[in-house]
């Protein structure tokens, strides 16, 4: 059974930084593409970033490119999302997700396991 547990979300001021973590149990972590999605209040869940199994390929949504960095530590079964220059519009519940096999890196339907989410709130 694959499980994902996110942590690191909290209240932060605009312009600040935050690092989210997601630890995965079950399966072979290095085989999986990992992704982060987010859902703002009253909006649909959207793609943020993803990284392939060996950590050598990553993608970002345009809204976070240059500010967020996704990384992974396969020895620790953990994926990270480093968020800098945070904006009010980054406020959302952030979800970690895992893709088994191949598929689109930015589509929710391509991912198979999800964490429970961690709340990030950016204040002015």
mmCIF file of C-alpha atoms in Angstrom:
data_model
loop_
_atom_site.group_PDB
_atom_site.id
_atom_site.type_symbol
_atom_site.label_atom_id
_atom_site.label_comp_id
_atom_site.label_asym_id
_atom_site.label_seq_id
_atom_site.Cartn_x
_atom_site.Cartn_y
_atom_site.Cartn_z
ATOM 1 C CA UNK A 1 0.000 0.000 0.000
ATOM 2 C CA UNK A 2 1.458 3.327 -1.076
ATOM 3 C CA UNK A 3 0.950 6.256 1.274
ATOM 4 C CA UNK A 4 1.957 9.887 0.982
ATOM 5 C CA UNK A 5 2.198 12.300 3.883
ATOM 6 C CA UNK A 6 2.829 15.998 3.348
ATOM 7 C CA UNK A 7 4.162 18.431 5.905
ATOM 8 C CA UNK A 8 5.529 21.941 6.129
ATOM 9 C CA UNK A 9 2.505 24.052 5.347
ATOM 10 C CA UNK A 10 1.910 27.085 7.545
ATOM 11 C CA UNK A 11 1.135 30.783 7.588
ATOM 12 C CA UNK A 12 3.859 32.876 5.952
ATOM 13 C CA UNK A 13 4.168 36.496 4.915
ATOM 14 C CA UNK A 14 4.216 37.534 1.296
ATOM 15 C CA UNK A 15 7.753 37.485 -0.029
ATOM 16 C CA UNK A 16 8.729 34.743 2.348
ATOM 17 C CA UNK A 17 9.830 31.178 1.773
ATOM 18 C CA UNK A 18 8.588 27.769 2.741
ATOM 19 C CA UNK A 19 9.603 24.175 2.102
ATOM 20 C CA UNK A 20 7.045 21.423 1.840
ATOM 21 C CA UNK A 21 7.964 17.793 2.271
ATOM 22 C CA UNK A 22 6.201 14.622 1.251
ATOM 23 C CA UNK A 23 7.338 11.249 2.486
ATOM 24 C CA UNK A 24 6.227 8.145 0.642
ATOM 25 C CA UNK A 25 5.872 4.696 2.104
ATOM 26 C CA UNK A 26 5.301 1.525 0.110
ATOM 27 C CA UNK A 27 6.429 0.776 -3.415
ATOM 28 C CA UNK A 28 9.768 1.655 -4.987
ATOM 29 C CA UNK A 29 10.065 5.406 -4.681
ATOM 30 C CA UNK A 30 12.702 5.915 -7.360
ATOM 31 C CA UNK A 31 10.397 4.384 -9.963
ATOM 32 C CA UNK A 32 7.761 7.065 -9.617
ATOM 33 C CA UNK A 33 7.282 10.508 -11.026
ATOM 34 C CA UNK A 34 6.243 12.770 -8.153
ATOM 35 C CA UNK A 35 4.113 15.864 -8.428
ATOM 36 C CA UNK A 36 2.669 18.735 -6.468
ATOM 37 C CA UNK A 37 -0.756 20.175 -7.129
ATOM 38 C CA UNK A 38 -2.608 22.881 -5.234
ATOM 39 C CA UNK A 39 -6.180 23.905 -4.633
ATOM 40 C CA UNK A 40 -7.076 27.445 -3.684
ATOM 41 C CA UNK A 41 -10.368 28.202 -1.921
ATOM 42 C CA UNK A 42 -13.265 27.930 -4.331
ATOM 43 C CA UNK A 43 -11.072 26.804 -7.203
ATOM 44 C CA UNK A 44 -10.122 23.568 -8.887
ATOM 45 C CA UNK A 45 -6.966 21.710 -8.047
ATOM 46 C CA UNK A 46 -4.165 22.639 -10.437
ATOM 47 C CA UNK A 47 -0.700 21.448 -11.331
ATOM 48 C CA UNK A 48 2.317 23.047 -9.671
ATOM 49 C CA UNK A 49 5.413 20.973 -10.397
ATOM 50 C CA UNK A 50 6.668 17.469 -11.042
ATOM 51 C CA UNK A 51 9.939 15.551 -11.064
ATOM 52 C CA UNK A 52 10.833 12.233 -12.623
ATOM 53 C CA UNK A 53 12.104 9.212 -10.778
ATOM 54 C CA UNK A 54 15.824 9.888 -10.991
ATOM 55 C CA UNK A 55 15.404 13.577 -10.254
ATOM 56 C CA UNK A 56 16.949 14.696 -13.513
ATOM 57 C CA UNK A 57 13.838 16.095 -15.126
ATOM 58 C CA UNK A 58 11.328 18.522 -13.695
ATOM 59 C CA UNK A 59 8.496 20.716 -14.923
ATOM 60 C CA UNK A 60 6.696 23.700 -13.487
ATOM 61 C CA UNK A 61 3.490 25.595 -13.954
ATOM 62 C CA UNK A 62 4.077 29.025 -15.414
ATOM 63 C CA UNK A 63 2.742 30.709 -12.297
ATOM 64 C CA UNK A 64 5.507 29.267 -10.106
ATOM 65 C CA UNK A 65 8.418 28.920 -12.506
ATOM 66 C CA UNK A 66 11.481 30.682 -11.165
ATOM 67 C CA UNK A 67 10.061 30.842 -7.639
ATOM 68 C CA UNK A 68 9.431 27.187 -6.754
ATOM 69 C CA UNK A 69 11.844 24.268 -6.938
ATOM 70 C CA UNK A 70 10.908 20.623 -6.761
ATOM 71 C CA UNK A 71 13.501 18.086 -5.650
ATOM 72 C CA UNK A 72 13.672 14.597 -4.260
ATOM 73 C CA UNK A 73 15.831 12.433 -2.071
ATOM 74 C CA UNK A 74 15.359 8.843 -3.144
ATOM 75 C CA UNK A 75 17.303 7.565 -0.150
ATOM 76 C CA UNK A 76 14.700 9.168 2.110
ATOM 77 C CA UNK A 77 11.639 8.460 -0.055
ATOM 78 C CA UNK A 78 10.896 12.157 0.102
ATOM 79 C CA UNK A 79 9.983 14.852 -2.374
ATOM 80 C CA UNK A 80 10.269 18.547 -1.574
ATOM 81 C CA UNK A 81 8.788 21.765 -2.838
ATOM 82 C CA UNK A 82 10.885 24.820 -2.068
ATOM 83 C CA UNK A 83 8.759 27.929 -2.415
ATOM 84 C CA UNK A 84 10.308 31.384 -2.549
ATOM 85 C CA UNK A 85 8.960 34.886 -3.127
ATOM 86 C CA UNK A 86 5.560 33.718 -2.005
ATOM 87 C CA UNK A 87 2.538 35.665 -3.165
ATOM 88 C CA UNK A 88 -0.978 35.964 -1.797
ATOM 89 C CA UNK A 89 -2.197 33.899 -4.731
ATOM 90 C CA UNK A 90 -0.030 30.968 -3.629
ATOM 91 C CA UNK A 91 -2.435 30.397 -0.745
ATOM 92 C CA UNK A 92 -3.847 26.904 -1.199
ATOM 93 C CA UNK A 93 -3.864 23.367 0.038
ATOM 94 C CA UNK A 94 -0.848 21.680 -1.510
ATOM 95 C CA UNK A 95 -1.086 18.030 -2.454
ATOM 96 C CA UNK A 96 1.719 15.595 -3.110
ATOM 97 C CA UNK A 97 1.021 12.948 -5.702
ATOM 98 C CA UNK A 98 2.652 9.922 -7.284
ATOM 99 C CA UNK A 99 2.493 8.544 -10.808
ATOM 100 C CA UNK A 100 2.933 4.869 -11.518
ATOM 101 C CA UNK A 101 4.271 4.242 -15.017
ATOM 102 C CA UNK A 102 4.106 6.940 -17.654
ATOM 103 C CA UNK A 103 1.607 9.663 -18.303
ATOM 104 C CA UNK A 104 1.162 13.380 -18.656
ATOM 105 C CA UNK A 105 3.124 15.186 -15.979
ATOM 106 C CA UNK A 106 0.563 17.936 -15.499
ATOM 107 C CA UNK A 107 -2.732 16.059 -15.498
ATOM 108 C CA UNK A 108 -4.386 14.955 -12.275
ATOM 109 C CA UNK A 109 -5.783 11.864 -13.963
ATOM 110 C CA UNK A 110 -2.217 10.680 -14.673
ATOM 111 C CA UNK A 111 -1.430 10.370 -10.969
ATOM 112 C CA UNK A 112 -2.453 7.425 -8.870
ATOM 113 C CA UNK A 113 -1.835 8.189 -5.214
ATOM 114 C CA UNK A 114 -2.396 11.398 -3.283
ATOM 115 C CA UNK A 115 -1.550 12.776 0.107
ATOM 116 C CA UNK A 116 -4.031 14.459 2.396
ATOM 117 C CA UNK A 117 -2.733 17.945 1.649
ATOM 118 C CA UNK A 118 -1.012 20.641 3.658
ATOM 119 C CA UNK A 119 -2.297 24.197 4.011
ATOM 120 C CA UNK A 120 -0.139 27.094 2.890
ATOM 121 C CA UNK A 121 -1.460 30.532 3.718
ATOM 122 C CA UNK A 122 0.332 33.643 2.491
ATOM 123 C CA UNK A 123 -0.550 36.871 4.263
ATOM 124 C CA UNK A 124 0.145 40.487 3.368
#
